[in-house]
PDB file of C-alpha atoms in Angstrom:
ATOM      1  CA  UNK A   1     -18.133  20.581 -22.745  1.00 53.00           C
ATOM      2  CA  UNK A   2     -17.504  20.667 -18.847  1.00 62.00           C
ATOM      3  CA  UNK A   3     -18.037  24.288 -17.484  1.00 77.00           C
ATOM      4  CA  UNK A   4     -15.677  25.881 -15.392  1.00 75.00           C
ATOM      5  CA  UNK A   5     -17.722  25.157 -12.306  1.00 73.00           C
ATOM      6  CA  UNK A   6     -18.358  21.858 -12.945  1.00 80.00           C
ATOM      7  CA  UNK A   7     -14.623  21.264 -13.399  1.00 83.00           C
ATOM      8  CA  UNK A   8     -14.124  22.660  -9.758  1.00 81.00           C
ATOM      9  CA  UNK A   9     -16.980  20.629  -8.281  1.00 82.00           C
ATOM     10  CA  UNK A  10     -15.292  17.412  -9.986  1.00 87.00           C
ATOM     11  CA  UNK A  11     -12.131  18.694  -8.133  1.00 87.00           C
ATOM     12  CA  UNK A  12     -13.633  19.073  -5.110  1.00 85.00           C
ATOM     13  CA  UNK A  13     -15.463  15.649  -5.218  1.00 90.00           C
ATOM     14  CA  UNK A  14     -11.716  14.207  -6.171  1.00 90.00           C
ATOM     15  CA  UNK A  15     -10.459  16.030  -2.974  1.00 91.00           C
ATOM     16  CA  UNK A  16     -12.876  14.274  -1.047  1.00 90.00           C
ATOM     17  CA  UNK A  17     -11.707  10.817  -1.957  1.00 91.00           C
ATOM     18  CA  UNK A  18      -8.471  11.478  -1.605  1.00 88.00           C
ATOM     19  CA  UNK A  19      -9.155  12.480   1.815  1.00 91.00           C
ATOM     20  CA  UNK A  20     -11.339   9.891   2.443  1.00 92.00           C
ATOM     21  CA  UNK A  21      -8.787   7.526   1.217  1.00 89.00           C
ATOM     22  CA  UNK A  22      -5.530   8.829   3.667  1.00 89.00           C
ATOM     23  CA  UNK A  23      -7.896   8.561   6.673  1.00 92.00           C
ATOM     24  CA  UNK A  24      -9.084   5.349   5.966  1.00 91.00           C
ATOM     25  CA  UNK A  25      -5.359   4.590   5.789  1.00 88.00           C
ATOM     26  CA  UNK A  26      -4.871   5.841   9.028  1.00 90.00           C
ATOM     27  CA  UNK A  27      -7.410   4.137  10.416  1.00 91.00           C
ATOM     28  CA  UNK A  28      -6.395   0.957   9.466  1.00 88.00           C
ATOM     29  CA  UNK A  29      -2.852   1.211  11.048  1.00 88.00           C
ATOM     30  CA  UNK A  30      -4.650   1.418  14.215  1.00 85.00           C
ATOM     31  CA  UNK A  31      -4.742  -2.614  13.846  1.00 80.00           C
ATOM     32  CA  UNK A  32      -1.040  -3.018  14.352  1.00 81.00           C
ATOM     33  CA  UNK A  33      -0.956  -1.480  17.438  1.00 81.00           C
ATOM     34  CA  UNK A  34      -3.390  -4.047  19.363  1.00 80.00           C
ATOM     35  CA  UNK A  35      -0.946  -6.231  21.654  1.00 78.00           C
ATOM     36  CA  UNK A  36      -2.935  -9.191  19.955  1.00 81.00           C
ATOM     37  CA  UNK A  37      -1.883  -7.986  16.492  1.00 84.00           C
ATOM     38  CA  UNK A  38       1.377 -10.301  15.419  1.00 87.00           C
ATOM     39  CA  UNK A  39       0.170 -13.703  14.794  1.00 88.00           C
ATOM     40  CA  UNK A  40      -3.202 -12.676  13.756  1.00 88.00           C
ATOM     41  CA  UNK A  41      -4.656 -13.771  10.588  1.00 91.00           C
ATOM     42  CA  UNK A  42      -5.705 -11.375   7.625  1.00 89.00           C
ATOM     43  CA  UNK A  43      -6.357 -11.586   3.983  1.00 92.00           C
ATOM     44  CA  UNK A  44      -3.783  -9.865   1.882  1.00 91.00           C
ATOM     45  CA  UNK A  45      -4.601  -8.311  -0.999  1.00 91.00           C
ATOM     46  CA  UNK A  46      -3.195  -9.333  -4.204  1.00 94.00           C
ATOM     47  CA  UNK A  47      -5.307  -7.459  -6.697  1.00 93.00           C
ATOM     48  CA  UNK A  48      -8.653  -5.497  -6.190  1.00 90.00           C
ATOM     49  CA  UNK A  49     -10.907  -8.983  -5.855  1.00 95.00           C
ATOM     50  CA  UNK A  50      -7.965 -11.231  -5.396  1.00 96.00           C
ATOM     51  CA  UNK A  51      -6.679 -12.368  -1.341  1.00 97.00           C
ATOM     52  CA  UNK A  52      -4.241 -14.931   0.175  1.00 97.00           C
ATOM     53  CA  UNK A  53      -4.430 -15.706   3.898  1.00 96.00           C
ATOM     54  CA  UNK A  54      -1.676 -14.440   5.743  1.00 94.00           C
ATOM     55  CA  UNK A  55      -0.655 -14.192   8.982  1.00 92.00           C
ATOM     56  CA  UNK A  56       0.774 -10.960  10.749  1.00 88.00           C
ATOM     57  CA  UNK A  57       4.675 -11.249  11.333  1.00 88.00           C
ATOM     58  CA  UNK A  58       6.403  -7.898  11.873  1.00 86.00           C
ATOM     59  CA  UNK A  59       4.107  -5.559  12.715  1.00 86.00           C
ATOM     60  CA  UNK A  60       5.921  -2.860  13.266  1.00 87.00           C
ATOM     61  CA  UNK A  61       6.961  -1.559  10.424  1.00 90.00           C
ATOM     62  CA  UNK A  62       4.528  -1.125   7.454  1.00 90.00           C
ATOM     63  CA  UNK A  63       4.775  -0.014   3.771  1.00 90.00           C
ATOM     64  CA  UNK A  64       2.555   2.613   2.345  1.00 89.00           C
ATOM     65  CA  UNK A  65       1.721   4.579  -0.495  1.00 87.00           C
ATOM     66  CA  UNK A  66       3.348   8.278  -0.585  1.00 87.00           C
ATOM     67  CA  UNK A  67       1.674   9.261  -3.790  1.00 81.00           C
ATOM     68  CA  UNK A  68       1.946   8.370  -7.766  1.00 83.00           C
ATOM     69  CA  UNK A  69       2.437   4.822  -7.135  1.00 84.00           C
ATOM     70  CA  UNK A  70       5.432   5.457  -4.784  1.00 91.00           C
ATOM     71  CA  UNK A  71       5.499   2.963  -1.480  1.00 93.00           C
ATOM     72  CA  UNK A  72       8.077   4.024   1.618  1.00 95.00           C
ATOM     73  CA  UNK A  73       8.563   1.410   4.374  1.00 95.00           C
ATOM     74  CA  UNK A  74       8.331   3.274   7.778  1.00 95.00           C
ATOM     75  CA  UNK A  75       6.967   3.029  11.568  1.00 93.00           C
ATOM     76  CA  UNK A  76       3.657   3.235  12.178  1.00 92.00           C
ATOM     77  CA  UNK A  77       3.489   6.367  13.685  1.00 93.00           C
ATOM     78  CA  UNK A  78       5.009   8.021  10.969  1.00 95.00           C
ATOM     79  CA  UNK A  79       2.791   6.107   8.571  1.00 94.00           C
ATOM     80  CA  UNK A  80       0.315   7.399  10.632  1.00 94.00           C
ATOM     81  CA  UNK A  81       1.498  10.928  10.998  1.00 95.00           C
ATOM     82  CA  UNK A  82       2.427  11.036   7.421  1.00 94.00           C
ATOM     83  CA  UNK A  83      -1.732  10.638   6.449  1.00 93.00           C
ATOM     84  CA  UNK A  84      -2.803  13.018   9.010  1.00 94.00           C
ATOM     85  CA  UNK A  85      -0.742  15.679   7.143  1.00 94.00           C
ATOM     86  CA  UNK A  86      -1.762  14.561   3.885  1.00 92.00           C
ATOM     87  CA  UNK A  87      -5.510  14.782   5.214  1.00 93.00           C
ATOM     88  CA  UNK A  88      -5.093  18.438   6.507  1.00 94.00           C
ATOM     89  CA  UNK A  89      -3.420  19.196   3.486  1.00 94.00           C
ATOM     90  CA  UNK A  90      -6.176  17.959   1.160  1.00 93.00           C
ATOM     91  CA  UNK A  91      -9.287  19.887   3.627  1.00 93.00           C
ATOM     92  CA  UNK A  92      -6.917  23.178   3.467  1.00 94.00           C
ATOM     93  CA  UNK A  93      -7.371  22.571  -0.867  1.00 91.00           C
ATOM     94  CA  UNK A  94     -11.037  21.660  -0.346  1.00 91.00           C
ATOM     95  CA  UNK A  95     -11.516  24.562   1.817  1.00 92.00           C
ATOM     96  CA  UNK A  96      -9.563  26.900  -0.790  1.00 91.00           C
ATOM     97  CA  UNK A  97     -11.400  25.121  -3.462  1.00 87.00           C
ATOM     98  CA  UNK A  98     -14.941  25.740  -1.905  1.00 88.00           C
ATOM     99  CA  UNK A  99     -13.838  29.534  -1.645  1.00 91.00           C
ATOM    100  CA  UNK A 100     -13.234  29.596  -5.833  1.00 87.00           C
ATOM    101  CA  UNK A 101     -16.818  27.882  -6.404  1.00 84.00           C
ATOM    102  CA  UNK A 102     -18.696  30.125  -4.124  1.00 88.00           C
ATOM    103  CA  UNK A 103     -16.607  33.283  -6.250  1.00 89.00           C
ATOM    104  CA  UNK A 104     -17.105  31.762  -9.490  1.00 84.00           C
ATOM    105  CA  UNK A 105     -20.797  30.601  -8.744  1.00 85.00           C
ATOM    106  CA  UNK A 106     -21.487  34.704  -7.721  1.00 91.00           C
ATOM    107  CA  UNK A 107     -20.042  35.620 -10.799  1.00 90.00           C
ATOM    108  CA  UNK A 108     -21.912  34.092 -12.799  1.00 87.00           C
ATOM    109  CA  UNK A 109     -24.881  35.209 -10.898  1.00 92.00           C
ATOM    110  CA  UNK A 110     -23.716  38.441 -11.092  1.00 94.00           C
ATOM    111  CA  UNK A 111     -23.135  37.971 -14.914  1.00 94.00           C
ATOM    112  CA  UNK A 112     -26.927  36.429 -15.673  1.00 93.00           C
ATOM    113  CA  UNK A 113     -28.147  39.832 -13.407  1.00 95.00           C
ATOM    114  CA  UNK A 114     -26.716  42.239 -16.187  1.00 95.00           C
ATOM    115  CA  UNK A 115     -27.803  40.487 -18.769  1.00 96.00           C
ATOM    116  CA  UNK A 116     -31.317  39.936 -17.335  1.00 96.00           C
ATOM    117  CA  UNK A 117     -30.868  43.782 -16.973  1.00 96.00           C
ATOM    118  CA  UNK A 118     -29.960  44.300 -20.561  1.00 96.00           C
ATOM    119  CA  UNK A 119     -32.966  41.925 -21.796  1.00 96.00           C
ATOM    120  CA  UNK A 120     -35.234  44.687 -20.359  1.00 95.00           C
ATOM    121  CA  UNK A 121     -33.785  47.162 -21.547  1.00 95.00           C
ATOM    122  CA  UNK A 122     -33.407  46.564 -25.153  1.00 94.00           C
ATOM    123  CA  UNK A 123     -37.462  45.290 -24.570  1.00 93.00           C
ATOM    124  CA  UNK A 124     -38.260  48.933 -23.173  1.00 92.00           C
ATOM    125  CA  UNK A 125     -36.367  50.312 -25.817  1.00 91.00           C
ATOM    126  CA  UNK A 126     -37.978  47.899 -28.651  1.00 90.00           C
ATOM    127  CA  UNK A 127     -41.575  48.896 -27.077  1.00 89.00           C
ATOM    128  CA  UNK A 128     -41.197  52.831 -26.786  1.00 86.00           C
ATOM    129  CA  UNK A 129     -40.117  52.719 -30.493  1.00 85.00           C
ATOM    130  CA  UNK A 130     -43.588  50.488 -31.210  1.00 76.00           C
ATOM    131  CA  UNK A 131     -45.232  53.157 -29.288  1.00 64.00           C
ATOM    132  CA  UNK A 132     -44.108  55.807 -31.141  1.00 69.00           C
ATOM    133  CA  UNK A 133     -44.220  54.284 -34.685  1.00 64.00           C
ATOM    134  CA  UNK A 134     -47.959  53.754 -33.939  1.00 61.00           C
ATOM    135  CA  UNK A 135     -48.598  57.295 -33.495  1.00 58.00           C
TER     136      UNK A 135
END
């Protein structure tokens, strides 16, 4: 079973991706903009390890991904504007996110404290009763 704060970590490390993923994205749109960029030859992706050569025609409009497998043809600046939000969006989660692990992790430090606590004193208890049985 996954604990609580591994759970969150896991969600944090997905955060990260996802992040890492938009500005990649953005990145990448920076390409279209070069004066050089229609005409220019790229591999297009047809599946993970598949490519075609292609050659840039309209470049400047692209399609992108807006989330569960939803694509939205658009301008490049708002392509570009639309992963900028989506990557402040995802560090204002991560940053939320970090705030609930440091909470839960004190917890639970807090929690292992009092039990360490009651440990010793159910064994002070357990030896003042040997002590006094001995006697």
């Amino acid at each position: 079973q996954m604990c609580i704060r591994d759970r969150l970590s896991n969600s944090f490390d997905q955060l990260r991706l996802g992040a890492t993923k938009y500005a990649d994205g953005k990145e990448k749109l920076s390409v279209f903009e070069e004066k050089e960029a229609k005409g220019k030859e790229i591999l297009v992706p047809l599946t993970t390890s598949v490519f075609i050569p292609g050659t840039l025609d309209n470049v400047d409009r692209v399609m992108f991904e807006v989330g569960a497998s939803y694509s939205v043809e658009d301008t490049i600046p708002k392509a570009k504007a639309f992963y900028e939000r989506r990557v402040d969006e995802i560090k204002k989660n991560m940053t939320l996110l970090s705030k609930i692990i440091e909470g839960k992790s004190k917890q639970r430090e807090d929690v292992l404290l009092a039990i360490q606590e009651i440990v010793i004193k159910i064994q002070q208890q357990q030896q003042a009763m040997g002590g006094k049985q001995q006697q």
